[in-house]
Amino acid sequence: TQLLEQSPQFLSIQEGENLTVYCNSSSVFSSLQWYRQEPGEGPVLLVTVVTGGEVKKLKRLTFQFGDARKDSSLHITAAQPGDTGLYLCAGSGGGADGLTFGKGTHLIIQP
Amino acid sequence: ETGVTQTPRHLVMGMTNKKSLKCEQHLGHNAMYWYKQSAKKPLELMFVYSLEERVENNSVPSRFSPECPNSSHLFLHLHTLQPEDSALYLCASSFLGPAGYEQYFGPGTRLTVT
């Protein structure tokens, strides 16, 4: 069974600070996705990483896929209240496989 | 309509009721999924349909019955549910191809079983 461990589970910081969220597994994934979910809504895809060592940037968000394709991180620079939400990482084995999700990181950015 | 839509958004049902959840995708995808999201647990994959054929059901109780009449529509038929089945039920779709791993989610149906 593939498992994804996310840390921290909860994070509350002040506006303007930087933060990093981690997603780790003992399994290799063909790709890994990061989603953001608002209360009462479905997850919204932020990014997909495919190649080991890949780094993708989305404005103030930086995503990295580990060299061995077993782990990933999300770094947010100068966090803003609009970044508040549940961040989920999800691994794919490829094809029609469903995604394996971590439990998520609840992020609160205080003004 | 764009993306993935789900109806109803909220549903309250008794343990003896029969109801159905509906999902429709407007993305031209050829695979659809049902997930269950409960408090303090990771999203759990329930069913996968690829090209309208079910490919995985992950030992879901028979009180949940999926139906995929075509590549754009997915249903989840519910009967004789238990209170522990209360959760957010999410539908997703993807395109199966060389890069077929990005799934797009609907807003979910919040189900409460009384």
PDB file of C-alpha atoms in Angstrom:
ATOM      1  CA  THR A   1       0.000   0.000   0.000  1.00  0.00           C
ATOM      2  CA  GLN A   2       1.359   3.397  -0.968  1.00  0.00           C
ATOM      3  CA  LEU A   3       1.239   6.043   1.747  1.00  0.00           C
ATOM      4  CA  LEU A   4       1.996   9.744   1.657  1.00  0.00           C
ATOM      5  CA  GLU A   5       2.925  11.520   4.880  1.00  0.00           C
ATOM      6  CA  GLN A   6       2.474  15.273   4.983  1.00  0.00           C
ATOM      7  CA  SER A   7       3.997  17.582   7.548  1.00  0.00           C
ATOM      8  CA  PRO A   8       3.166  19.678   9.350  1.00  0.00           C
ATOM      9  CA  GLN A   9      -0.529  18.863   9.694  1.00  0.00           C
ATOM     10  CA  PHE A  10      -1.318  22.366  10.967  1.00  0.00           C
ATOM     11  CA  LEU A  11       0.567  25.614  10.468  1.00  0.00           C
ATOM     12  CA  SER A  12      -0.420  29.113  11.521  1.00  0.00           C
ATOM     13  CA  ILE A  13       1.949  31.965  10.658  1.00  0.00           C
ATOM     14  CA  GLN A  14       1.928  35.718  10.180  1.00  0.00           C
ATOM     15  CA  GLU A  15       1.540  37.432   6.847  1.00  0.00           C
ATOM     16  CA  GLY A  16       4.890  37.941   5.148  1.00  0.00           C
ATOM     17  CA  GLU A  17       6.614  34.895   6.608  1.00  0.00           C
ATOM     18  CA  ASN A  18       7.964  31.983   4.565  1.00  0.00           C
ATOM     19  CA  LEU A  19       6.953  28.352   5.016  1.00  0.00           C
ATOM     20  CA  THR A  20       7.633  24.871   3.678  1.00  0.00           C
ATOM     21  CA  VAL A  21       5.276  21.885   3.587  1.00  0.00           C
ATOM     22  CA  TYR A  22       6.649  18.383   3.093  1.00  0.00           C
ATOM     23  CA  CYS A  23       5.230  15.260   1.460  1.00  0.00           C
ATOM     24  CA  ASN A  24       7.106  11.994   1.966  1.00  0.00           C
ATOM     25  CA  SER A  25       6.658   8.371   0.961  1.00  0.00           C
ATOM     26  CA  SER A  26       8.588   5.131   0.860  1.00  0.00           C
ATOM     27  CA  SER A  27       7.067   4.460  -2.569  1.00  0.00           C
ATOM     28  CA  VAL A  28       8.074   5.784  -5.962  1.00  0.00           C
ATOM     29  CA  PHE A  29       5.436   7.719  -7.887  1.00  0.00           C
ATOM     30  CA  SER A  30       5.333   8.427 -11.601  1.00  0.00           C
ATOM     31  CA  SER A  31       4.058  11.899 -10.826  1.00  0.00           C
ATOM     32  CA  LEU A  32       2.966  13.974  -7.879  1.00  0.00           C
ATOM     33  CA  GLN A  33       0.326  16.657  -7.724  1.00  0.00           C
ATOM     34  CA  TRP A  34      -0.305  19.442  -5.244  1.00  0.00           C
ATOM     35  CA  TYR A  35      -3.851  20.630  -4.632  1.00  0.00           C
ATOM     36  CA  ARG A  36      -5.390  23.411  -2.547  1.00  0.00           C
ATOM     37  CA  GLN A  37      -8.835  22.942  -1.041  1.00  0.00           C
ATOM     38  CA  GLU A  38     -11.177  25.537   0.453  1.00  0.00           C
ATOM     39  CA  PRO A  39     -13.835  24.518   3.013  1.00  0.00           C
ATOM     40  CA  GLY A  40     -16.845  22.892   1.343  1.00  0.00           C
ATOM     41  CA  GLU A  41     -15.181  22.778  -2.079  1.00  0.00           C
ATOM     42  CA  GLY A  42     -13.243  20.258  -4.113  1.00  0.00           C
ATOM     43  CA  PRO A  43      -9.441  20.266  -4.392  1.00  0.00           C
ATOM     44  CA  VAL A  44      -8.021  22.581  -7.060  1.00  0.00           C
ATOM     45  CA  LEU A  45      -4.913  21.430  -8.905  1.00  0.00           C
ATOM     46  CA  LEU A  46      -1.900  23.712  -8.389  1.00  0.00           C
ATOM     47  CA  VAL A  47       0.931  21.843 -10.087  1.00  0.00           C
ATOM     48  CA  THR A  48       2.119  18.466 -11.342  1.00  0.00           C
ATOM     49  CA  VAL A  49       5.740  17.335 -11.069  1.00  0.00           C
ATOM     50  CA  VAL A  50       6.980  14.384 -13.073  1.00  0.00           C
ATOM     51  CA  THR A  51      10.770  14.319 -13.300  1.00  0.00           C
ATOM     52  CA  GLY A  52      13.004  13.539 -10.314  1.00  0.00           C
ATOM     53  CA  GLY A  53      14.643  16.764  -9.101  1.00  0.00           C
ATOM     54  CA  GLU A  54      12.132  18.924 -10.962  1.00  0.00           C
ATOM     55  CA  VAL A  55      11.400  22.400  -9.607  1.00  0.00           C
ATOM     56  CA  LYS A  56       8.332  24.384 -10.642  1.00  0.00           C
ATOM     57  CA  LYS A  57       7.408  27.915  -9.629  1.00  0.00           C
ATOM     58  CA  LEU A  58       3.947  29.400  -9.498  1.00  0.00           C
ATOM     59  CA  LYS A  59       4.280  33.039  -8.424  1.00  0.00           C
ATOM     60  CA  ARG A  60       5.283  32.841  -4.726  1.00  0.00           C
ATOM     61  CA  LEU A  61       4.936  29.034  -4.597  1.00  0.00           C
ATOM     62  CA  THR A  62       7.868  26.738  -5.369  1.00  0.00           C
ATOM     63  CA  PHE A  63       7.350  23.008  -5.777  1.00  0.00           C
ATOM     64  CA  GLN A  64      10.118  20.422  -5.816  1.00  0.00           C
ATOM     65  CA  PHE A  65      10.056  16.699  -6.622  1.00  0.00           C
ATOM     66  CA  GLY A  66      12.722  14.589  -4.950  1.00  0.00           C
ATOM     67  CA  ASP A  67      15.433  12.982  -7.054  1.00  0.00           C
ATOM     68  CA  ALA A  68      14.084   9.501  -6.272  1.00  0.00           C
ATOM     69  CA  ARG A  69      10.456  10.592  -6.938  1.00  0.00           C
ATOM     70  CA  LYS A  70       9.423   9.602  -3.402  1.00  0.00           C
ATOM     71  CA  ASP A  71       9.026  13.017  -1.825  1.00  0.00           C
ATOM     72  CA  SER A  72       8.080  16.586  -2.596  1.00  0.00           C
ATOM     73  CA  SER A  73       7.981  19.983  -0.959  1.00  0.00           C
ATOM     74  CA  LEU A  74       5.971  23.172  -1.329  1.00  0.00           C
ATOM     75  CA  HIS A  75       7.610  26.443  -0.316  1.00  0.00           C
ATOM     76  CA  ILE A  76       5.618  29.662  -0.028  1.00  0.00           C
ATOM     77  CA  THR A  77       7.448  32.969   0.075  1.00  0.00           C
ATOM     78  CA  ALA A  78       5.945  36.030   1.789  1.00  0.00           C
ATOM     79  CA  ALA A  79       2.695  34.251   2.678  1.00  0.00           C
ATOM     80  CA  GLN A  80      -0.552  36.185   2.336  1.00  0.00           C
ATOM     81  CA  PRO A  81      -3.977  35.641   3.959  1.00  0.00           C
ATOM     82  CA  GLY A  82      -5.275  34.458   0.579  1.00  0.00           C
ATOM     83  CA  ASP A  83      -2.913  31.472   0.833  1.00  0.00           C
ATOM     84  CA  THR A  84      -5.000  30.086   3.710  1.00  0.00           C
ATOM     85  CA  GLY A  85      -6.396  26.638   2.941  1.00  0.00           C
ATOM     86  CA  LEU A  86      -5.814  22.887   3.003  1.00  0.00           C
ATOM     87  CA  TYR A  87      -2.824  21.838   0.902  1.00  0.00           C
ATOM     88  CA  LEU A  88      -2.866  18.254  -0.334  1.00  0.00           C
ATOM     89  CA  CYS A  89      -0.200  16.243  -2.061  1.00  0.00           C
ATOM     90  CA  ALA A  90      -1.241  13.274  -4.181  1.00  0.00           C
ATOM     91  CA  GLY A  91       0.836  10.628  -5.913  1.00  0.00           C
ATOM     92  CA  SER A  92       0.015   8.801  -9.106  1.00  0.00           C
ATOM     93  CA  GLY A  93       1.242   5.452 -10.335  1.00  0.00           C
ATOM     94  CA  GLY A  94       0.207   6.446 -13.844  1.00  0.00           C
ATOM     95  CA  GLY A  95      -2.559   5.490 -16.223  1.00  0.00           C
ATOM     96  CA  ALA A  96      -6.053   5.020 -14.797  1.00  0.00           C
ATOM     97  CA  ASP A  97      -4.799   4.684 -11.224  1.00  0.00           C
ATOM     98  CA  GLY A  98      -6.590   6.762  -8.699  1.00  0.00           C
ATOM     99  CA  LEU A  99      -4.480   9.160  -6.681  1.00  0.00           C
ATOM    100  CA  THR A 100      -2.989   8.389  -3.272  1.00  0.00           C
ATOM    101  CA  PHE A 101      -3.481  11.418  -1.038  1.00  0.00           C
ATOM    102  CA  GLY A 102      -1.742  12.658   2.052  1.00  0.00           C
ATOM    103  CA  LYS A 103      -3.849  13.895   4.986  1.00  0.00           C
ATOM    104  CA  GLY A 104      -3.070  17.479   4.066  1.00  0.00           C
ATOM    105  CA  THR A 105      -1.618  20.559   5.735  1.00  0.00           C
ATOM    106  CA  HIS A 106      -4.053  23.083   7.180  1.00  0.00           C
ATOM    107  CA  LEU A 107      -2.433  26.466   6.593  1.00  0.00           C
ATOM    108  CA  ILE A 108      -3.624  29.699   8.218  1.00  0.00           C
ATOM    109  CA  ILE A 109      -2.002  33.007   7.344  1.00  0.00           C
ATOM    110  CA  GLN A 110      -2.873  35.702   9.855  1.00  0.00           C
ATOM    111  CA  PRO A 111      -2.966  39.346   8.764  1.00  0.00           C
TER     112      PRO A 111
ATOM    113  CA  GLU B   1     -21.015  24.731 -17.490  1.00  0.00           C
ATOM    114  CA  THR B   2     -17.282  24.218 -17.290  1.00  0.00           C
ATOM    115  CA  GLY B   3     -15.015  21.786 -15.487  1.00  0.00           C
ATOM    116  CA  VAL B   4     -16.564  19.112 -13.285  1.00  0.00           C
ATOM    117  CA  THR B   5     -20.007  19.638 -11.768  1.00  0.00           C
ATOM    118  CA  GLN B   6     -21.727  17.675  -9.023  1.00  0.00           C
ATOM    119  CA  THR B   7     -25.316  17.600  -7.818  1.00  0.00           C
ATOM    120  CA  PRO B   8     -26.677  17.899  -5.279  1.00  0.00           C
ATOM    121  CA  ARG B   9     -24.187  19.951  -3.274  1.00  0.00           C
ATOM    122  CA  HIS B  10     -25.783  18.902   0.001  1.00  0.00           C
ATOM    123  CA  LEU B  11     -27.829  15.810   0.841  1.00  0.00           C
ATOM    124  CA  VAL B  12     -29.399  14.610   4.072  1.00  0.00           C
ATOM    125  CA  MET B  13     -30.824  11.108   4.013  1.00  0.00           C
ATOM    126  CA  GLY B  14     -32.110   8.525   6.413  1.00  0.00           C
ATOM    127  CA  MET B  15     -30.603   5.086   6.731  1.00  0.00           C
ATOM    128  CA  THR B  16     -33.456   3.490   4.762  1.00  0.00           C
ATOM    129  CA  ASN B  17     -33.505   5.984   1.880  1.00  0.00           C
ATOM    130  CA  LYS B  18     -32.221   5.512  -1.656  1.00  0.00           C
ATOM    131  CA  LYS B  19     -30.563   8.457  -3.365  1.00  0.00           C
ATOM    132  CA  SER B  20     -28.113   9.124  -6.188  1.00  0.00           C
ATOM    133  CA  LEU B  21     -25.218  11.521  -6.618  1.00  0.00           C
ATOM    134  CA  LYS B  22     -24.529  12.884 -10.089  1.00  0.00           C
ATOM    135  CA  CYS B  23     -21.281  14.060 -11.657  1.00  0.00           C
ATOM    136  CA  GLU B  24     -20.723  15.565 -15.086  1.00  0.00           C
ATOM    137  CA  GLN B  25     -17.414  16.546 -16.670  1.00  0.00           C
ATOM    138  CA  HIS B  26     -17.124  19.101 -19.487  1.00  0.00           C
ATOM    139  CA  LEU B  27     -13.385  18.599 -20.126  1.00  0.00           C
ATOM    140  CA  GLY B  28     -13.405  15.884 -22.790  1.00  0.00           C
ATOM    141  CA  HIS B  29     -11.816  13.411 -20.374  1.00  0.00           C
ATOM    142  CA  ASN B  30     -12.152   9.635 -20.638  1.00  0.00           C
ATOM    143  CA  ALA B  31     -11.701   8.538 -17.019  1.00  0.00           C
ATOM    144  CA  MET B  32     -13.823   9.383 -13.976  1.00  0.00           C
ATOM    145  CA  TYR B  33     -13.405   8.730 -10.257  1.00  0.00           C
ATOM    146  CA  TRP B  34     -15.321   8.771  -6.985  1.00  0.00           C
ATOM    147  CA  TYR B  35     -13.486   9.711  -3.766  1.00  0.00           C
ATOM    148  CA  LYS B  36     -14.677   9.922  -0.158  1.00  0.00           C
ATOM    149  CA  GLN B  37     -13.320  12.634   2.148  1.00  0.00           C
ATOM    150  CA  SER B  38     -13.924  12.170   5.877  1.00  0.00           C
ATOM    151  CA  ALA B  39     -12.633  14.292   8.715  1.00  0.00           C
ATOM    152  CA  LYS B  40      -9.084  13.466   9.813  1.00  0.00           C
ATOM    153  CA  LYS B  41      -8.581  10.906   7.022  1.00  0.00           C
ATOM    154  CA  PRO B  42      -6.934  11.202   3.611  1.00  0.00           C
ATOM    155  CA  LEU B  43      -9.130  11.252   0.529  1.00  0.00           C
ATOM    156  CA  GLU B  44     -10.069   7.656  -0.193  1.00  0.00           C
ATOM    157  CA  LEU B  45     -10.447   6.369  -3.746  1.00  0.00           C
ATOM    158  CA  MET B  46     -13.732   4.483  -4.152  1.00  0.00           C
ATOM    159  CA  PHE B  47     -14.219   3.767  -7.851  1.00  0.00           C
ATOM    160  CA  VAL B  48     -12.419   4.312 -11.139  1.00  0.00           C
ATOM    161  CA  TYR B  49     -14.001   4.220 -14.584  1.00  0.00           C
ATOM    162  CA  SER B  50     -11.734   4.212 -17.601  1.00  0.00           C
ATOM    163  CA  LEU B  51     -13.414   4.464 -21.010  1.00  0.00           C
ATOM    164  CA  GLU B  52     -16.703   3.705 -19.221  1.00  0.00           C
ATOM    165  CA  GLU B  53     -15.433   0.424 -17.789  1.00  0.00           C
ATOM    166  CA  ARG B  54     -14.951   0.044 -14.045  1.00  0.00           C
ATOM    167  CA  VAL B  55     -11.293  -0.767 -13.336  1.00  0.00           C
ATOM    168  CA  GLU B  56     -11.087  -0.575  -9.553  1.00  0.00           C
ATOM    169  CA  ASN B  57     -13.542  -0.580  -6.645  1.00  0.00           C
ATOM    170  CA  ASN B  58     -11.238  -0.782  -3.633  1.00  0.00           C
ATOM    171  CA  SER B  59     -13.493  -3.015  -1.523  1.00  0.00           C
ATOM    172  CA  VAL B  60     -16.211  -0.414  -1.159  1.00  0.00           C
ATOM    173  CA  PRO B  61     -19.374  -1.696   0.596  1.00  0.00           C
ATOM    174  CA  SER B  62     -22.142  -2.800  -1.764  1.00  0.00           C
ATOM    175  CA  ARG B  63     -24.451  -0.095  -0.390  1.00  0.00           C
ATOM    176  CA  PHE B  64     -22.498   2.175  -2.783  1.00  0.00           C
ATOM    177  CA  SER B  65     -23.180   1.383  -6.438  1.00  0.00           C
ATOM    178  CA  PRO B  66     -21.512   3.363  -9.248  1.00  0.00           C
ATOM    179  CA  GLU B  67     -22.794   3.820 -12.777  1.00  0.00           C
ATOM    180  CA  CYS B  68     -21.024   5.367 -15.755  1.00  0.00           C
ATOM    181  CA  PRO B  69     -23.396   5.541 -18.774  1.00  0.00           C
ATOM    182  CA  ASN B  70     -20.934   7.521 -20.932  1.00  0.00           C
ATOM    183  CA  SER B  71     -17.592   9.264 -20.633  1.00  0.00           C
ATOM    184  CA  SER B  72     -19.150  12.522 -19.399  1.00  0.00           C
ATOM    185  CA  HIS B  73     -21.455  11.260 -16.660  1.00  0.00           C
ATOM    186  CA  LEU B  74     -20.919   9.354 -13.439  1.00  0.00           C
ATOM    187  CA  PHE B  75     -23.425   8.396 -10.768  1.00  0.00           C
ATOM    188  CA  LEU B  76     -23.133   7.011  -7.270  1.00  0.00           C
ATOM    189  CA  HIS B  77     -26.279   5.216  -6.128  1.00  0.00           C
ATOM    190  CA  LEU B  78     -26.739   5.058  -2.363  1.00  0.00           C
ATOM    191  CA  HIS B  79     -28.955   2.728  -0.337  1.00  0.00           C
ATOM    192  CA  THR B  80     -29.175   1.609   3.263  1.00  0.00           C
ATOM    193  CA  LEU B  81     -26.314   3.851   4.328  1.00  0.00           C
ATOM    194  CA  GLN B  82     -24.826   4.075   7.817  1.00  0.00           C
ATOM    195  CA  PRO B  83     -24.100   7.237   9.834  1.00  0.00           C
ATOM    196  CA  GLU B  84     -20.347   6.643   9.321  1.00  0.00           C
ATOM    197  CA  ASP B  85     -20.913   7.124   5.588  1.00  0.00           C
ATOM    198  CA  SER B  86     -21.469  10.830   6.227  1.00  0.00           C
ATOM    199  CA  ALA B  87     -18.680  12.606   4.340  1.00  0.00           C
ATOM    200  CA  LEU B  88     -17.831  14.813   1.366  1.00  0.00           C
ATOM    201  CA  TYR B  89     -18.076  12.767  -1.829  1.00  0.00           C
ATOM    202  CA  LEU B  90     -15.862  14.061  -4.595  1.00  0.00           C
ATOM    203  CA  CYS B  91     -15.942  13.260  -8.284  1.00  0.00           C
ATOM    204  CA  ALA B  92     -12.880  13.734 -10.495  1.00  0.00           C
ATOM    205  CA  SER B  93     -11.974  13.213 -14.145  1.00  0.00           C
ATOM    206  CA  SER B  94      -8.791  12.873 -16.141  1.00  0.00           C
ATOM    207  CA  PHE B  95      -7.600  12.256 -19.674  1.00  0.00           C
ATOM    208  CA  LEU B  96      -5.800   8.973 -20.164  1.00  0.00           C
ATOM    209  CA  GLY B  97      -2.805   9.430 -22.392  1.00  0.00           C
ATOM    210  CA  PRO B  98       0.978   9.766 -22.127  1.00  0.00           C
ATOM    211  CA  ALA B  99       0.438  12.429 -19.475  1.00  0.00           C
ATOM    212  CA  GLY B 100      -2.815  11.045 -18.076  1.00  0.00           C
ATOM    213  CA  TYR B 101      -2.328  11.662 -14.387  1.00  0.00           C
ATOM    214  CA  GLU B 102      -3.830  15.069 -13.683  1.00  0.00           C
ATOM    215  CA  GLN B 103      -7.235  14.758 -12.094  1.00  0.00           C
ATOM    216  CA  TYR B 104      -9.711  17.596 -11.871  1.00  0.00           C
ATOM    217  CA  PHE B 105     -12.247  17.608  -9.081  1.00  0.00           C
ATOM    218  CA  GLY B 106     -15.816  18.751  -8.744  1.00  0.00           C
ATOM    219  CA  PRO B 107     -17.037  20.763  -5.739  1.00  0.00           C
ATOM    220  CA  GLY B 108     -18.330  17.654  -3.953  1.00  0.00           C
ATOM    221  CA  THR B 109     -21.583  16.536  -2.353  1.00  0.00           C
ATOM    222  CA  ARG B 110     -21.770  16.930   1.431  1.00  0.00           C
ATOM    223  CA  LEU B 111     -23.707  13.845   2.578  1.00  0.00           C
ATOM    224  CA  THR B 112     -25.229  13.491   6.024  1.00  0.00           C
ATOM    225  CA  VAL B 113     -26.802  10.180   7.006  1.00  0.00           C
ATOM    226  CA  THR B 114     -29.212  10.404   9.937  1.00  0.00           C
TER     227      THR B 114
END
